[in-house]
Amino acid sequence: MKTFHNPHHAAHAGQQEMFRGRMVPCHEVPARLDFVLAELQRRPLGALQTPEVDDAALDAAIGRVHSARYLDFLRGAWAEWVAMDPANAERDALPSVWPLSNRHGFRNDVLPTNFAACLGLFSFDSGSPLTAGTWAAARGGAACALAAAQDVSAGARSAFALSRPPGHHAGPDFLGGYCFLNNAAIAAQALRDAGHAKVAVLDVDYHHGNGTQTIFYERADVLTVSIHGDPATEYPFFLGHADERGAGAGEGFNLNLALPRGTGFSVWHETLNTALQAVQRFGATALVVPMGLDTFEGDPISGFTLKSADYFTMGEALAAAGLPTVFTFEGGYAVDAVGTNAVNLLEGFQRAA
């Protein structure tokens, strides 16, 4: 299994985020990736390499899942932020206003010229700081996702896109949940473009993959499945319910499997089997797994109780689907354990595959 890791990830290093009503140091830190990379060097599963993808192909792949005006904003956001006030170069950008969704309320079709308004237009939380290196890091992550998808399309059984910031909360035209570009969606679309008629995305992160769901919600060629904490009590709160089944051509091609806080591995594993049965019924020819490790019992912002050994079993179950598989690195904020848990999952997969 090749691992494509992002050499630009550390350029995105937020100073603080809004968390439960107060400013705290960011949970999503560069050390998350460093611990995984170190564990892969200690327990190698295959080649470790940086992605080599054509710039034009990368921009096209990103543009297949994100809107042009959103990408234009992200590319130039830091320069705009600093142009507002040179002192902004020393602090991260966080939104402070949002156009609440309402048919007769705020509009989001008109692009403001004010930077603070634009940042609010394209954000859904105040916990995802935009920094000087955010665009470079996010684009580098998209390159990892594209390279992993290309490797699998060329015949590899599996590949791992190891990058941060994560991606599964980023939608076609919004950021949030520490995510700016949706690596899992970029990989899924690249697999479709390479000839896979049906691609399944099976999200195992503690938090619902709202961005991925939104991107593919009206499509029948990509099945989106998410196992996550109940949105009645867990972030991102406003998506992830069982009655969200897709719309239009995509009706019936979105499956949300929400579980209560405190769920242990026995129930979680049964739910994974339900998810894999849906993937099988769909007839997927390739699989993308947004690989969140925040289901771990020690995670500071999550609520399941999986143990490190459980990730071996998770990997084995995913391998049993028998599909070419791309993994994208998502959540996991018990930083000291994230490397062990990630490699346990991948090792379990590789052993079974």
CSV table of C-alpha atoms in Angstrom, one decimal:
chain,number,residue,atom,x,y,z
A,1,MET,CA,0.0,0.0,0.0
A,2,LYS,CA,1.5,3.3,-1.1
A,3,THR,CA,1.1,6.3,1.2
A,4,PHE,CA,1.1,9.7,-0.5
A,5,HIS,CA,1.9,12.3,2.2
A,6,ASN,CA,1.6,16.0,2.0
A,7,PRO,CA,4.9,17.9,2.3
A,8,HIS,CA,3.0,21.2,2.7
A,9,HIS,CA,0.7,20.2,5.5
A,10,ALA,CA,2.6,22.0,8.3
A,11,ALA,CA,2.0,25.3,6.5
A,12,HIS,CA,-1.5,25.2,7.9
A,13,ALA,CA,-1.1,25.6,11.7
A,14,GLY,CA,-3.9,27.5,13.3
A,15,GLN,CA,-3.3,29.3,16.5
A,16,GLN,CA,-6.8,29.0,18.1
A,17,GLU,CA,-10.4,28.1,17.4
A,18,MET,CA,-13.8,28.8,18.9
A,19,PHE,CA,-14.8,25.7,20.9
A,20,ARG,CA,-17.9,25.5,23.1
A,21,GLY,CA,-18.0,29.3,23.6
A,22,ARG,CA,-14.3,30.0,24.2
A,23,MET,CA,-11.1,30.4,22.3
A,24,VAL,CA,-8.8,27.4,22.7
A,25,PRO,CA,-5.6,26.1,21.1
A,26,CYS,CA,-6.5,24.3,17.9
A,27,HIS,CA,-7.2,20.6,18.1
A,28,GLU,CA,-6.2,20.0,14.5
A,29,VAL,CA,-2.4,20.4,14.6
A,30,PRO,CA,0.6,19.4,12.4
A,31,ALA,CA,1.7,16.7,14.9
A,32,ARG,CA,-1.3,14.6,13.9
A,33,LEU,CA,0.2,13.8,10.5
A,34,ASP,CA,3.7,13.5,11.9
A,35,PHE,CA,2.7,10.8,14.4
A,36,VAL,CA,1.1,8.8,11.6
A,37,LEU,CA,4.1,9.2,9.3
A,38,ALA,CA,6.5,8.1,12.1
A,39,GLU,CA,4.4,5.0,12.8
A,40,LEU,CA,4.4,4.1,9.1
A,41,GLN,CA,8.2,4.4,9.2
A,42,ARG,CA,8.3,2.2,12.2
A,43,ARG,CA,5.8,-0.4,10.8
A,44,PRO,CA,6.1,0.0,7.0
A,45,LEU,CA,3.2,-1.1,4.9
A,46,GLY,CA,4.6,0.1,1.5
A,47,ALA,CA,6.3,3.0,-0.1
A,48,LEU,CA,6.0,6.5,1.4
A,49,GLN,CA,6.1,9.2,-1.2
A,50,THR,CA,5.0,12.7,-1.9
A,51,PRO,CA,2.4,13.0,-4.8
A,52,GLU,CA,3.6,13.8,-8.3
A,53,VAL,CA,0.6,15.1,-10.2
A,54,ASP,CA,0.2,17.5,-13.0
A,55,ASP,CA,-0.8,21.0,-11.9
A,56,ALA,CA,-3.5,21.4,-14.5
A,57,ALA,CA,-4.9,17.9,-13.7
A,58,LEU,CA,-4.9,18.7,-10.0
A,59,ASP,CA,-6.8,22.0,-10.6
A,60,ALA,CA,-9.3,20.2,-12.8
A,61,ALA,CA,-9.8,17.5,-10.2
A,62,ILE,CA,-10.4,20.1,-7.4
A,63,GLY,CA,-12.8,22.0,-9.7
A,64,ARG,CA,-14.8,18.8,-10.3
A,65,VAL,CA,-16.1,18.9,-6.8
A,66,HIS,CA,-15.8,22.6,-5.6
A,67,SER,CA,-17.3,25.7,-7.1
A,68,ALA,CA,-15.2,28.2,-9.0
A,69,ARG,CA,-16.1,31.2,-6.8
A,70,TYR,CA,-15.3,29.2,-3.6
A,71,LEU,CA,-11.9,28.2,-5.0
A,72,ASP,CA,-11.2,31.8,-6.1
A,73,PHE,CA,-11.9,32.9,-2.6
A,74,LEU,CA,-9.6,30.3,-1.0
A,75,ARG,CA,-6.7,31.1,-3.3
A,76,GLY,CA,-6.7,34.8,-2.5
A,77,ALA,CA,-8.1,34.8,1.0
A,78,TRP,CA,-4.9,35.3,3.0
A,79,ALA,CA,-3.8,38.2,0.8
A,80,GLU,CA,-7.2,39.8,1.3
A,81,TRP,CA,-7.0,39.3,5.0
A,82,VAL,CA,-3.6,40.9,5.3
A,83,ALA,CA,-4.6,43.8,3.0
A,84,MET,CA,-7.4,44.7,5.4
A,85,ASP,CA,-4.8,45.4,8.1
A,86,PRO,CA,-1.1,44.5,8.0
A,87,ALA,CA,-1.3,43.4,11.6
A,88,ASN,CA,-3.6,40.5,10.4
A,89,ALA,CA,-0.4,38.8,9.2
A,90,GLU,CA,0.1,37.8,12.9
A,91,ARG,CA,-3.3,36.3,13.5
A,92,ASP,CA,-5.6,33.8,11.8
A,93,ALA,CA,-8.8,34.6,10.1
A,94,LEU,CA,-12.1,33.4,11.6
A,95,PRO,CA,-15.6,34.3,10.5
A,96,SER,CA,-17.9,36.4,12.6
A,97,VAL,CA,-21.0,36.8,10.4
A,98,TRP,CA,-23.0,34.2,8.4
A,99,PRO,CA,-25.9,34.4,6.0
A,100,LEU,CA,-28.4,32.1,7.7
A,101,SER,CA,-30.4,29.9,5.4
A,102,ASN,CA,-33.9,31.2,4.8
A,103,ARG,CA,-35.8,31.5,1.6
A,104,HIS,CA,-36.8,35.1,2.5
A,105,GLY,CA,-33.8,36.0,4.6
A,106,PHE,CA,-30.1,36.5,3.8
A,107,ARG,CA,-28.9,36.1,0.3
A,108,ASN,CA,-25.9,34.0,-0.7
A,109,ASP,CA,-26.1,34.4,-4.5
A,110,VAL,CA,-24.4,37.8,-4.4
A,111,LEU,CA,-20.6,37.7,-3.7
A,112,PRO,CA,-19.7,40.5,-1.2
A,113,THR,CA,-16.6,42.6,-1.7
A,114,ASN,CA,-16.0,42.8,2.1
A,115,PHE,CA,-13.6,40.0,3.2
A,116,ALA,CA,-15.3,39.3,6.5
A,117,ALA,CA,-18.6,38.8,4.7
A,118,CYS,CA,-17.0,36.5,2.2
A,119,LEU,CA,-15.3,34.4,4.9
A,120,GLY,CA,-18.7,34.1,6.6
A,121,LEU,CA,-20.4,33.2,3.3
A,122,PHE,CA,-18.1,30.3,2.7
A,123,SER,CA,-17.8,29.1,6.3
A,124,PHE,CA,-20.2,27.2,8.5
A,125,ASP,CA,-18.4,27.4,11.8
A,126,SER,CA,-15.9,29.6,13.7
A,127,GLY,CA,-13.6,26.7,14.6
A,128,SER,CA,-11.7,26.5,11.3
A,129,PRO,CA,-9.0,29.2,11.2
A,130,LEU,CA,-7.7,30.3,7.9
A,131,THR,CA,-3.9,30.8,7.9
A,132,ALA,CA,-1.1,32.0,5.6
A,133,GLY,CA,-0.5,28.4,4.5
A,134,THR,CA,-4.0,27.1,4.4
A,135,TRP,CA,-4.3,27.1,0.6
A,136,ALA,CA,-0.9,25.4,0.0
A,137,ALA,CA,-1.7,22.8,2.6
A,138,ALA,CA,-5.2,22.1,1.4
A,139,ARG,CA,-4.1,21.9,-2.3
A,140,GLY,CA,-1.2,19.6,-1.3
A,141,GLY,CA,-3.8,17.3,0.4
A,142,ALA,CA,-5.9,17.3,-2.8
A,143,ALA,CA,-2.8,16.2,-4.7
A,144,CYS,CA,-2.4,13.3,-2.3
A,145,ALA,CA,-6.0,12.3,-2.8
A,146,LEU,CA,-5.7,12.5,-6.6
A,147,ALA,CA,-2.4,10.5,-6.6
A,148,ALA,CA,-4.0,7.8,-4.4
A,149,ALA,CA,-7.0,7.5,-6.7
A,150,GLN,CA,-4.7,7.4,-9.8
A,151,ASP,CA,-2.7,4.6,-8.1
A,152,VAL,CA,-5.8,2.5,-7.4
A,153,SER,CA,-7.2,3.2,-10.9
A,154,ALA,CA,-3.9,1.8,-12.3
A,155,GLY,CA,-4.5,-1.4,-10.5
A,156,ALA,CA,-3.3,-1.0,-6.9
A,157,ARG,CA,-5.5,-2.8,-4.3
A,158,SER,CA,-5.3,0.2,-2.0
A,159,ALA,CA,-3.6,3.6,-1.4
A,160,PHE,CA,-3.5,6.1,1.5
A,161,ALA,CA,-3.7,9.8,1.2
A,162,LEU,CA,-2.1,11.1,4.3
A,163,SER,CA,-2.8,14.8,4.6
A,164,ARG,CA,-4.0,17.5,6.7
A,165,PRO,CA,-6.1,19.7,7.0
A,166,PRO,CA,-8.8,17.0,6.7
A,167,GLY,CA,-11.5,17.3,4.1
A,168,HIS,CA,-14.8,15.5,4.7
A,169,HIS,CA,-16.6,18.5,6.1
A,170,ALA,CA,-15.8,20.8,3.1
A,171,GLY,CA,-18.7,21.1,0.7
A,172,PRO,CA,-18.9,22.3,-2.9
A,173,ASP,CA,-18.7,25.9,-1.7
A,174,PHE,CA,-18.1,25.9,2.0
A,175,LEU,CA,-15.4,25.2,4.6
A,176,GLY,CA,-15.7,24.1,8.2
A,177,GLY,CA,-14.8,21.3,10.7
A,178,TYR,CA,-11.1,22.1,10.0
A,179,CYS,CA,-11.7,21.2,6.3
A,180,PHE,CA,-11.2,23.3,3.2
A,181,LEU,CA,-11.0,20.9,0.2
A,182,ASN,CA,-12.8,17.6,0.3
A,183,ASN,CA,-10.1,15.0,-0.4
A,184,ALA,CA,-12.5,12.0,-0.2
A,185,ALA,CA,-14.8,13.6,-2.8
A,186,ILE,CA,-11.8,14.5,-5.0
A,187,ALA,CA,-10.7,10.8,-4.9
A,188,ALA,CA,-14.2,9.5,-5.5
A,189,GLN,CA,-14.7,11.8,-8.5
A,190,ALA,CA,-11.2,10.9,-9.9
A,191,LEU,CA,-12.1,7.2,-9.6
A,192,ARG,CA,-15.3,7.9,-11.6
A,193,ASP,CA,-13.4,9.8,-14.2
A,194,ALA,CA,-11.0,6.9,-14.5
A,195,GLY,CA,-13.8,4.6,-15.5
A,196,HIS,CA,-15.3,3.2,-12.3
A,197,ALA,CA,-19.1,3.2,-13.0
A,198,LYS,CA,-20.0,3.2,-9.3
A,199,VAL,CA,-18.0,4.5,-6.4
A,200,ALA,CA,-18.9,4.2,-2.7
A,201,VAL,CA,-17.7,6.5,0.0
A,202,LEU,CA,-17.8,4.9,3.5
A,203,ASP,CA,-17.0,7.5,6.1
A,204,VAL,CA,-15.9,6.1,9.5
A,205,ASP,CA,-15.1,9.4,11.2
A,206,TYR,CA,-16.9,10.2,14.5
A,207,HIS,CA,-18.4,13.3,12.9
A,208,HIS,CA,-20.8,13.1,10.0
A,209,GLY,CA,-19.2,13.7,6.5
A,210,ASN,CA,-21.6,16.6,5.7
A,211,GLY,CA,-19.5,18.0,2.9
A,212,THR,CA,-19.2,14.7,1.1
A,213,GLN,CA,-22.9,14.1,1.5
A,214,THR,CA,-23.7,17.6,0.0
A,215,ILE,CA,-21.4,17.1,-3.0
A,216,PHE,CA,-22.9,13.9,-4.1
A,217,TYR,CA,-26.5,14.2,-2.7
A,218,GLU,CA,-28.2,14.4,-6.1
A,219,ARG,CA,-26.1,11.7,-7.8
A,220,ALA,CA,-26.7,8.0,-8.3
A,221,ASP,CA,-23.2,7.1,-9.4
A,222,VAL,CA,-21.6,7.7,-5.9
A,223,LEU,CA,-23.1,6.1,-2.8
A,224,THR,CA,-22.3,8.0,0.4
A,225,VAL,CA,-22.5,6.2,3.7
A,226,SER,CA,-21.5,7.7,7.0
A,227,ILE,CA,-21.3,6.1,10.5
A,228,HIS,CA,-21.1,8.9,13.1
A,229,GLY,CA,-22.3,10.4,16.3
A,230,ASP,CA,-26.0,11.3,16.5
A,231,PRO,CA,-26.3,14.8,15.1
A,232,ALA,CA,-29.0,15.6,17.7
A,233,THR,CA,-26.0,16.0,20.1
A,234,GLU,CA,-22.9,15.8,18.0
A,235,TYR,CA,-21.1,18.1,15.6
A,236,PRO,CA,-21.9,19.1,12.8
A,237,PHE,CA,-25.4,18.9,14.2
A,238,PHE,CA,-27.4,20.1,11.1
A,239,LEU,CA,-26.8,17.1,8.8
A,240,GLY,CA,-26.4,13.4,9.3
A,241,HIS,CA,-30.0,12.2,10.1
A,242,ALA,CA,-31.4,8.9,8.9
A,243,ASP,CA,-34.1,10.5,6.8
A,244,GLU,CA,-31.5,12.2,4.5
A,245,ARG,CA,-31.6,9.7,1.7
A,246,GLY,CA,-30.5,11.8,-1.3
A,247,ALA,CA,-32.5,13.9,-3.7
A,248,GLY,CA,-33.5,13.8,-7.4
A,249,ALA,CA,-31.4,11.3,-9.2
A,250,GLY,CA,-29.5,10.6,-6.0
A,251,GLU,CA,-32.6,9.6,-3.9
A,252,GLY,CA,-31.7,6.4,-2.1
A,253,PHE,CA,-28.0,6.8,-2.6
A,254,ASN,CA,-27.1,8.4,0.8
A,255,LEU,CA,-27.2,6.4,4.0
A,256,ASN,CA,-26.6,7.9,7.5
A,257,LEU,CA,-26.0,5.5,10.4
A,258,ALA,CA,-26.0,7.6,13.5
A,259,LEU,CA,-25.0,6.2,16.9
A,260,PRO,CA,-25.3,7.6,20.4
A,261,ARG,CA,-22.4,9.0,22.4
A,262,GLY,CA,-20.7,6.2,24.4
A,263,THR,CA,-21.1,3.5,21.6
A,264,GLY,CA,-18.6,0.7,21.9
A,265,PHE,CA,-17.0,-1.4,19.2
A,266,SER,CA,-19.4,-4.3,19.3
A,267,VAL,CA,-22.3,-2.1,18.2
A,268,TRP,CA,-20.1,0.0,15.9
A,269,HIS,CA,-18.8,-3.1,14.2
A,270,GLU,CA,-22.4,-4.3,13.6
A,271,THR,CA,-23.2,-0.9,12.1
A,272,LEU,CA,-20.1,-1.2,9.8
A,273,ASN,CA,-21.5,-4.5,8.5
A,274,THR,CA,-24.7,-2.8,7.7
A,275,ALA,CA,-22.8,-0.1,5.8
A,276,LEU,CA,-20.8,-2.7,3.9
A,277,GLN,CA,-24.0,-4.5,2.9
A,278,ALA,CA,-25.3,-1.3,1.4
A,279,VAL,CA,-22.0,-0.9,-0.5
A,280,GLN,CA,-22.4,-4.4,-1.9
A,281,ARG,CA,-26.0,-3.9,-2.9
A,282,PHE,CA,-25.0,-0.7,-4.7
A,283,GLY,CA,-22.6,-2.7,-6.8
A,284,ALA,CA,-19.6,-0.4,-6.2
A,285,THR,CA,-16.4,-1.1,-8.2
A,286,ALA,CA,-14.2,1.1,-6.0
A,287,LEU,CA,-14.4,2.4,-2.4
A,288,VAL,CA,-13.2,5.6,-0.7
A,289,VAL,CA,-12.8,5.5,3.1
A,290,PRO,CA,-12.6,8.9,4.9
A,291,MET,CA,-10.6,7.5,7.7
A,292,GLY,CA,-11.3,9.3,10.9
A,293,LEU,CA,-9.7,8.0,14.1
A,294,ASP,CA,-11.7,10.2,16.5
A,295,THR,CA,-13.9,7.1,17.3
A,296,PHE,CA,-11.0,6.3,19.7
A,297,GLU,CA,-11.9,6.2,23.4
A,298,GLY,CA,-9.3,8.8,24.3
A,299,ASP,CA,-10.4,11.4,21.7
A,300,PRO,CA,-10.9,14.8,23.4
A,301,ILE,CA,-13.7,16.1,21.2
A,302,SER,CA,-15.6,12.9,20.4
A,303,GLY,CA,-17.7,10.2,22.2
A,304,PHE,CA,-17.2,6.6,21.0
A,305,THR,CA,-15.1,4.1,23.0
A,306,LEU,CA,-13.1,2.2,20.4
A,307,LYS,CA,-9.7,0.8,21.5
A,308,SER,CA,-6.5,0.7,19.5
A,309,ALA,CA,-6.9,-3.1,18.9
A,310,ASP,CA,-10.3,-2.5,17.4
A,311,TYR,CA,-8.8,-0.7,14.4
A,312,PHE,CA,-7.2,-4.0,13.2
A,313,THR,CA,-10.7,-5.5,13.0
A,314,MET,CA,-12.1,-2.4,11.3
A,315,GLY,CA,-9.4,-2.7,8.6
A,316,GLU,CA,-10.1,-6.4,8.1
A,317,ALA,CA,-13.8,-5.7,7.7
A,318,LEU,CA,-13.2,-3.0,5.1
A,319,ALA,CA,-10.9,-5.4,3.1
A,320,ALA,CA,-13.6,-8.0,3.1
A,321,ALA,CA,-15.6,-5.8,0.7
A,322,GLY,CA,-13.0,-6.9,-1.9
A,323,LEU,CA,-12.9,-3.5,-3.6
A,324,PRO,CA,-10.0,-1.2,-4.7
A,325,THR,CA,-9.8,1.2,-1.9
A,326,VAL,CA,-8.6,4.8,-1.3
A,327,PHE,CA,-8.1,5.9,2.3
A,328,THR,CA,-8.1,9.6,3.2
A,329,PHE,CA,-6.8,10.8,6.6
A,330,GLU,CA,-9.6,12.7,8.4
A,331,GLY,CA,-10.1,13.3,12.2
A,332,GLY,CA,-8.4,11.9,15.2
A,333,TYR,CA,-7.4,14.3,18.0
A,334,ALA,CA,-5.9,12.0,20.6
A,335,VAL,CA,-2.6,13.0,19.0
A,336,ASP,CA,-0.3,10.6,20.8
A,337,ALA,CA,-2.5,7.6,19.7
A,338,VAL,CA,-3.4,8.6,16.2
A,339,GLY,CA,-0.4,7.0,14.5
A,340,THR,CA,-0.9,3.7,16.2
A,341,ASN,CA,-4.6,3.7,15.4
A,342,ALA,CA,-4.2,4.7,11.8
A,343,VAL,CA,-1.5,2.1,11.1
A,344,ASN,CA,-3.5,-0.6,12.9
A,345,LEU,CA,-6.4,0.0,10.6
A,346,LEU,CA,-4.3,0.0,7.5
A,347,GLU,CA,-2.4,-3.1,8.6
A,348,GLY,CA,-5.6,-4.9,9.4
A,349,PHE,CA,-6.8,-4.0,5.8
A,350,GLN,CA,-3.6,-5.1,4.1
A,351,ARG,CA,-3.4,-8.3,6.1
A,352,ALA,CA,-6.9,-9.3,5.1
A,353,ALA,CA,-6.6,-8.1,1.5
